[in-house]
Short mmCIF file of C-alpha atoms and ligand atoms in Angstrom, two decimals:
data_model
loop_
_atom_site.label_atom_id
_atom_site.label_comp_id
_atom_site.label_asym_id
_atom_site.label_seq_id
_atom_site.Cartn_x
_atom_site.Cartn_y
_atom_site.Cartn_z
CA UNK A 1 92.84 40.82 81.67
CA UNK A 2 91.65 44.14 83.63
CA UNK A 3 88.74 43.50 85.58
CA UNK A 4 86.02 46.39 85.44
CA UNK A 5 84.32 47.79 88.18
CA UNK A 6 81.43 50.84 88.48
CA UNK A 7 79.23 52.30 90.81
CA UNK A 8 76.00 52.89 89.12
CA UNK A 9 73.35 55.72 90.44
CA UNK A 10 71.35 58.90 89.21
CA UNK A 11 72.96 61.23 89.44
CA UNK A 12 76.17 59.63 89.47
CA UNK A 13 78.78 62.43 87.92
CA UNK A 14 79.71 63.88 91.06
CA UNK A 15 80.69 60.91 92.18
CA UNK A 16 83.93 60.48 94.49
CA UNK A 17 84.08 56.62 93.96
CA UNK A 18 86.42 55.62 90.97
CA UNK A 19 89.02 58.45 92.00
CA UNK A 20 89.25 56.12 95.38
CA UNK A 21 88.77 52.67 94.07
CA UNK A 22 91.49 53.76 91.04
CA UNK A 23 94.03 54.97 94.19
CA UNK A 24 93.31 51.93 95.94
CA UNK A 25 94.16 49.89 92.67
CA UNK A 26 97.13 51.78 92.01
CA UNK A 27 98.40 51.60 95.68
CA UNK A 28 97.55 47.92 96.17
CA UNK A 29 99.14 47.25 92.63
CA UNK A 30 95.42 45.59 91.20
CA UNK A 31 94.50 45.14 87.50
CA UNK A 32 91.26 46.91 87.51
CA UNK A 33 89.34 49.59 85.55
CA UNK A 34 86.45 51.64 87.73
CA UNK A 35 83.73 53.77 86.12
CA UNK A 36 80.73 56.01 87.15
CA UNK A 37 77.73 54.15 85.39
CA UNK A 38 74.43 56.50 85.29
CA UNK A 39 71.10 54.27 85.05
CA UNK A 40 67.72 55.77 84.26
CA UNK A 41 65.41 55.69 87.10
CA UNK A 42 63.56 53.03 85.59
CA UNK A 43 66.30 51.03 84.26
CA UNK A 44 68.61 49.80 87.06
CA UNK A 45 68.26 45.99 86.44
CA UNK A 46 68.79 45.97 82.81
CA UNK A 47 71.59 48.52 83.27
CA UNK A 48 73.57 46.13 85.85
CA UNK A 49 73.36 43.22 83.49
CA UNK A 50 74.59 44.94 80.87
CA UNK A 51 77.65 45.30 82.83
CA UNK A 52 77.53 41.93 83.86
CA UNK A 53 77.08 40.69 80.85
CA UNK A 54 80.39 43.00 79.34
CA UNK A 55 82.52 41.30 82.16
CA UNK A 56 82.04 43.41 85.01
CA UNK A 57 83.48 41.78 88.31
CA UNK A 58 81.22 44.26 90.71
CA UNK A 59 79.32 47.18 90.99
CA UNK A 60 78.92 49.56 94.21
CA UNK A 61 74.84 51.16 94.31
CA UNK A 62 74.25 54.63 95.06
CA UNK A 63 71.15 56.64 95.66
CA UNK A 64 68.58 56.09 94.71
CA UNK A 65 69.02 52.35 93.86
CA UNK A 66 70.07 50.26 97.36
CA UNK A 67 66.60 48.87 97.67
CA UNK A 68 66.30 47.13 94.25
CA UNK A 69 69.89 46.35 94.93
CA UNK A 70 68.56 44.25 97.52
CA UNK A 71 66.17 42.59 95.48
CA UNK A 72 68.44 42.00 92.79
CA UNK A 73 70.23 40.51 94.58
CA UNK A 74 70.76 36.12 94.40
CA UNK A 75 72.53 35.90 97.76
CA UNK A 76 73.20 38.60 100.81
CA UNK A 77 75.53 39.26 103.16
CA UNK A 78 74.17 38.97 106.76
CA UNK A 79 74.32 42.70 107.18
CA UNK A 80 73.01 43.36 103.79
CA UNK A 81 69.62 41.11 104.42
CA UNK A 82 69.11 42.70 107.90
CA UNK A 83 69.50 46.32 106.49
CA UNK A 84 67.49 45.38 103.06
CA UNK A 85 70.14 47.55 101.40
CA UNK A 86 72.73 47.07 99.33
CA UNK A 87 75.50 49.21 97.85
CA UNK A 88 77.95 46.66 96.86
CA UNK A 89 76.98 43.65 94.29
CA UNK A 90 79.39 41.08 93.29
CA UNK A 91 79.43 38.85 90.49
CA UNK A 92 80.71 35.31 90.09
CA UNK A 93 79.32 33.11 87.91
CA UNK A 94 75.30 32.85 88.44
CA UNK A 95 75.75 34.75 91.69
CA UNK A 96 75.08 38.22 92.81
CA UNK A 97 76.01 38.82 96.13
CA UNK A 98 74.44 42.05 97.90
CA UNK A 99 76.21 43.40 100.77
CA UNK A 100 76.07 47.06 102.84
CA UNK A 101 79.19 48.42 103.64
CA UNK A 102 78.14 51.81 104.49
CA UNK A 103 78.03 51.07 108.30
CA UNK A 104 81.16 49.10 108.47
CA UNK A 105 82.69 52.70 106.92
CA UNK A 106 80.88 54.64 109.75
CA UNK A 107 82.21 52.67 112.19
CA UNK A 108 85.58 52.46 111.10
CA UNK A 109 85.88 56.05 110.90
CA UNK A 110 84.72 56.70 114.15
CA UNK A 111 86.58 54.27 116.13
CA UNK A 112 89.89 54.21 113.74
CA UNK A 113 90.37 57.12 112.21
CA UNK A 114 88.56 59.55 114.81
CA UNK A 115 89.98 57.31 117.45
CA UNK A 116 86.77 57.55 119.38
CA UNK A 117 85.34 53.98 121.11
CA UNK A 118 81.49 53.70 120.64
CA UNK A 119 81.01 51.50 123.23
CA UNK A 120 79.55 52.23 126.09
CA UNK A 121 78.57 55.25 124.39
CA UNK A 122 75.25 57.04 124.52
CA UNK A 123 74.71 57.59 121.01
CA UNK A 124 71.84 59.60 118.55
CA UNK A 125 71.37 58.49 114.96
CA UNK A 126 68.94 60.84 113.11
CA UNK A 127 67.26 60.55 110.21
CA UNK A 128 65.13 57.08 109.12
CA UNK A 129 65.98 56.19 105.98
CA UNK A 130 68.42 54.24 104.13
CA UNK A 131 71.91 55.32 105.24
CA UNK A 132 70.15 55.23 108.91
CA UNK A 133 69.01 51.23 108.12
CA UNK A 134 72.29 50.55 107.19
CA UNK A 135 74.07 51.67 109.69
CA UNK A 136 72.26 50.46 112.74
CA UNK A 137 73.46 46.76 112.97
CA UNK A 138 76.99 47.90 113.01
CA UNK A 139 76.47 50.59 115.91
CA UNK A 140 74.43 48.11 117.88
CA UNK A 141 77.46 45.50 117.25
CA UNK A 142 79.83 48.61 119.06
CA UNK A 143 77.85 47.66 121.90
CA UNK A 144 76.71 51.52 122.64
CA UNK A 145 75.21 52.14 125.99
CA UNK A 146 72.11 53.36 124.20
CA UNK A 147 71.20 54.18 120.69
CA UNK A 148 68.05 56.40 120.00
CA UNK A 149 66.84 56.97 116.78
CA UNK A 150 65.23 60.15 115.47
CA UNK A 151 63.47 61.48 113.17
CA UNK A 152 61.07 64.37 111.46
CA UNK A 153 58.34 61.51 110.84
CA UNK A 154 58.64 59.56 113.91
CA UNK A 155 56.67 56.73 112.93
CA UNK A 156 59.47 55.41 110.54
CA UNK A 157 62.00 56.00 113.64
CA UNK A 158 59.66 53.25 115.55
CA UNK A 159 59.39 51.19 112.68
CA UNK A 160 63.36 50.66 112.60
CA UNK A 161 63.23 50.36 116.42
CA UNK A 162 61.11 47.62 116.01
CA UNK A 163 62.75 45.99 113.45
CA UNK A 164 66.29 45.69 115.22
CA UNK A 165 65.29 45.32 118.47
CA UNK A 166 66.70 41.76 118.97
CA UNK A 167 69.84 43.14 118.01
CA UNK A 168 70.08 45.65 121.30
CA UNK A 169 68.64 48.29 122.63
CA UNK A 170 67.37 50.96 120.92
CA UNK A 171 64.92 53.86 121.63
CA UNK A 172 62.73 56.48 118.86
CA UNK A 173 60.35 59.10 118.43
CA UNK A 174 60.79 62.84 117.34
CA UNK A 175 63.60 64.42 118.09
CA UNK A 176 61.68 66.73 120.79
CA UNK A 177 60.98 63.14 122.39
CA UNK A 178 64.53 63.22 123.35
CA UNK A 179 64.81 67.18 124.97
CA UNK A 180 66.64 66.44 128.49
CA UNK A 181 68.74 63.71 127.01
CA UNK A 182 72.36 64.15 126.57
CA UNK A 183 74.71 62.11 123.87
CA UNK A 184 77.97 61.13 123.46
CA UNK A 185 77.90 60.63 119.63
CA UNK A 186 75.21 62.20 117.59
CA UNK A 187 75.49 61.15 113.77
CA UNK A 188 73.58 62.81 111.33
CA UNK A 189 71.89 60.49 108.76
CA UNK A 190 69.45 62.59 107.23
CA UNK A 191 69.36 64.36 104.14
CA UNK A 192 68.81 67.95 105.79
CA UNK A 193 71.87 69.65 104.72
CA UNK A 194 71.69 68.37 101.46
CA UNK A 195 69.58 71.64 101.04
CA UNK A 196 71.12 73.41 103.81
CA UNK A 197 68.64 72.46 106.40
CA UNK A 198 68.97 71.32 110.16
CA UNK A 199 66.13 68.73 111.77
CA UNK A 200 65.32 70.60 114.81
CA UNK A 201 67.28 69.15 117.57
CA UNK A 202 66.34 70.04 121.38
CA UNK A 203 68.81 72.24 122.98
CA UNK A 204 71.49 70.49 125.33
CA UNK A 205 71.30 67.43 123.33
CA UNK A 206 75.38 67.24 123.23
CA UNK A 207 76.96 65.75 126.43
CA UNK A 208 80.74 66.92 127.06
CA UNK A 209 83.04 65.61 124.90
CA UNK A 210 80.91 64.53 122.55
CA UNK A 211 81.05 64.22 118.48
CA UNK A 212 79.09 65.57 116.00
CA UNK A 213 79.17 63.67 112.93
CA UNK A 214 77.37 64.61 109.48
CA UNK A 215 77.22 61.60 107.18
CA UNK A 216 76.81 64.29 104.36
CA UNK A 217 80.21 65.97 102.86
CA UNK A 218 80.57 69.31 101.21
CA UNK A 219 83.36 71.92 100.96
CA UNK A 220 82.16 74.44 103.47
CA UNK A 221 80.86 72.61 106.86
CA UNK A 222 77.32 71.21 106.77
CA UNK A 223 74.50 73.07 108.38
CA UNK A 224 74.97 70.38 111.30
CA UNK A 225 78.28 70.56 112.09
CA UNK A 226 78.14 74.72 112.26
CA UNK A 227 75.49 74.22 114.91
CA UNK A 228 77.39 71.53 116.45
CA UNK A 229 80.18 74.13 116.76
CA UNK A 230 78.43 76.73 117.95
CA UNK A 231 77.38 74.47 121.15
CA UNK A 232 81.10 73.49 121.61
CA UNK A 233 80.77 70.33 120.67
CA UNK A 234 84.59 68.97 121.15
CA UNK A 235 84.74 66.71 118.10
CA UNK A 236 83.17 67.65 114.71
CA UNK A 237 84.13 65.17 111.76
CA UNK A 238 81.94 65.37 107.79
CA UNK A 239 81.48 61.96 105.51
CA UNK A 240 84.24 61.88 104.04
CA UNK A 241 86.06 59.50 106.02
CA UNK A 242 82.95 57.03 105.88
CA UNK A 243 82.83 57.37 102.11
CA UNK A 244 86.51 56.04 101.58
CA UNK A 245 86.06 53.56 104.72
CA UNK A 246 83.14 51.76 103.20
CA UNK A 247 84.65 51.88 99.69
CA UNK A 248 87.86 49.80 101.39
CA UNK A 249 85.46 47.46 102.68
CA UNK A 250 84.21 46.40 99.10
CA UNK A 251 87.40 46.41 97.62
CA UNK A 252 88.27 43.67 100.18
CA UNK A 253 84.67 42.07 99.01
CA UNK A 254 86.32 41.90 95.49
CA UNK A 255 89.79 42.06 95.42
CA UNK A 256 90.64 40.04 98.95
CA UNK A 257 92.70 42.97 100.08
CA UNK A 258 92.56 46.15 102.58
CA UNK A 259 93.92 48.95 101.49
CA UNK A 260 95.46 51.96 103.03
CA UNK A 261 92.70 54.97 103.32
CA UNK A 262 94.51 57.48 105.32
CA UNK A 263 96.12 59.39 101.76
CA UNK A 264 92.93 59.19 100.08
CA UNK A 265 90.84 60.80 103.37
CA UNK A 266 93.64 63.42 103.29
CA UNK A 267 93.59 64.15 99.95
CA UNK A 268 89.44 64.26 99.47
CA UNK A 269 89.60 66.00 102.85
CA UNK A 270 92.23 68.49 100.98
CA UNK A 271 90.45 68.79 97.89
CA UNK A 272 87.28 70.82 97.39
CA UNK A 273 84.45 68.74 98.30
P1 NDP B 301 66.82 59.12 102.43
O1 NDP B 301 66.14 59.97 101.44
O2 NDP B 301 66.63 57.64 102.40
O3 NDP B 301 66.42 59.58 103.93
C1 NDP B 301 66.23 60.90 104.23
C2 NDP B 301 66.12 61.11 105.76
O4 NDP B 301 66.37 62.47 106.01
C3 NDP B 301 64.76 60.80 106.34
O5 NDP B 301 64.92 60.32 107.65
C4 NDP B 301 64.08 62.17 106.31
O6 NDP B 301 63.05 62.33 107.29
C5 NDP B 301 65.24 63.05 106.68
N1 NDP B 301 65.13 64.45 106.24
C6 NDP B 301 65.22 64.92 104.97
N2 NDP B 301 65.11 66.27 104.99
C7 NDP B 301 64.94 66.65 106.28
C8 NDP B 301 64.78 67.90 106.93
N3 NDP B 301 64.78 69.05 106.25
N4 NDP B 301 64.65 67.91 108.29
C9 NDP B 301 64.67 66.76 108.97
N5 NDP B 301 64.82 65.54 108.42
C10 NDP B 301 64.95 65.49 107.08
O7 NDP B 301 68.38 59.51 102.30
P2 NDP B 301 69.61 58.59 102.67
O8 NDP B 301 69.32 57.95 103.97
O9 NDP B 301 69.97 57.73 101.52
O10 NDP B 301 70.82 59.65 102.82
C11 NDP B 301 70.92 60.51 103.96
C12 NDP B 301 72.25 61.26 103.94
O11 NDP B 301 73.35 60.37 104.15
C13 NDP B 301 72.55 61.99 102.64
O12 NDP B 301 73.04 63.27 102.98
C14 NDP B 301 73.64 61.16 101.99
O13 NDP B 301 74.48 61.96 101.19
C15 NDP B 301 74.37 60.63 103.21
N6 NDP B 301 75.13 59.39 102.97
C16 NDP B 301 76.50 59.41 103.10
C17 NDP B 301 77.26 58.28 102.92
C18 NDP B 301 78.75 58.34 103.07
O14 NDP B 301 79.44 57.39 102.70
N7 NDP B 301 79.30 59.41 103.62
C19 NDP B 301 76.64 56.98 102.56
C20 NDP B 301 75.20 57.05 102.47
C21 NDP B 301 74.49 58.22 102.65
P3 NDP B 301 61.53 61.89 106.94
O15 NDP B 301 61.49 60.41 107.13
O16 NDP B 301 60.72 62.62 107.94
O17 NDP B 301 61.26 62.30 105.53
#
């Protein structure tokens, strides 16, 4: 029998998600039917176990739903529980299992398909909120140099310092708190150029060689990366390669197997975002 698989959000129809997981069935040869699932704002829970109850295997949780994901939730993955986010949910029998695959993706985009080592790396994560969370554990697990955090409202910036600070060492504030600094790896987390915007970044904040990367994806370069360009930054990559990377990662949750992302980056990367 096909197994059936969604991502659920609001909005949800612009939505890149079953165009990969449907390549990634077809390549890896996988009975398995993926659809875009749009939940009210107010009806998340009852909209996942209607799935559930219709045979769904798993479900991967978009904006604005990763914290009652987390909730939801009967068991989480390690990651999951320390991010208390979740955008993948499988189901077997009486239990949901929550995990966050988002900073898995990140990572494996930077060090695999970027080819760029994060260790030993000074690196800047802005932005506070929940693609930041869930993407701190698996930066500090790179084993950076340093990772600062940043953002607008700095308070929430110290909050998250505080929470992971027994994974490694991590400093915050505003991102004028870190004029004079230079960085390796700056990664853009915030939902500035969603509406074109730019968090106000302190000049010099790129070291030589460094990458600029905008977890946000969009046919014309984000707001970030054209700044990032005009100070010469040497490496300038968009979201796209996270999105696919952290979709792999729950298909190998579900299905048990890896499959290739290189055609699919290509191909998004080809298309108009
Ligand atoms: P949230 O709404 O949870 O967080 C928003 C963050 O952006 C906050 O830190 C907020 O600061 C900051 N922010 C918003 N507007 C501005 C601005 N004009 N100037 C400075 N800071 C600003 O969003 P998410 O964390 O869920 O998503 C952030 C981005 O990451 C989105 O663009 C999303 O598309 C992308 N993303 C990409 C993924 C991928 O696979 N490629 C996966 C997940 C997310 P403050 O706290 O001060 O309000």
């Amino acid at each position: 029998m096909t197994d059936r698989y969604a991502v659920v959000g609001n909005p949800i129809a612009h939505s890149k998600s079953p165009l990969i997981h449907t390549t990634f069935a077809r390549q890896t040869q996988q009975d398995l039917r993926y659809e875009a699932i749009l939940a009210p704002l107010d009806s998340f829970i009852s909209t996942v176990e209607a799935f559930r109850q219709q045979d769904g295997k798993g479900m991967n949780v978009t904006v604005p739903f990763k914290l009652e994901a987390c909730r939801f939730a009967t068991e989480l993955t390690e990651r999951a529980s320390i991010a208390q986010a979740v955008n993948t949910l499988k189901f077997e029998s009486d239990t949901i299992l929550g995990d966050n695959t988002d900073g898995a993706g990140l990572v494996r985009d930077i060090t695999a398909n970027l080819s760029i080592p994060i260790a030993g790396k000074r690196a800047l994560l802005m932005g506070a909120g929940g693609a930041a969370r869930g993407v701190i554990l698996p930066l500090l697990q790179q084993q950076p140099a340093t990772l600062a955090i940043a953002n607008r409202t700095p308070q929430k910036a110290l909050d998250l310092q505080r929470q992971f600070s027994a994974y490694g060492r991590i400093s915050a504030g505003s991102y004028m708190d870190f004029a004079g600094t230079h960085f390796d790896i700056v990664i853009n987390a915030t939902a500035a150029s969603l509406n074109d915007g730019l968090p106000e970044l302190p000049d010099g904040i790129f070291a030589a060689g460094a990458l600029a990367y905008d977890m946000m994806y969009s046919k014309e370069p984000t707001r970030f990366l054209k700044y990032a360009a005009r100070q010469n930054v040497q490496y300038l990559a968009d979201g796209i390669g996270m999105l696919v990377e952290q979709a792999a990662e729950s298909f190998h949750l579900w299905r048990g197997i890896r499959p290739d992302t290189a055609t699919i980056i290509a191909q998004l990367k080809n298309s108009s975002n």
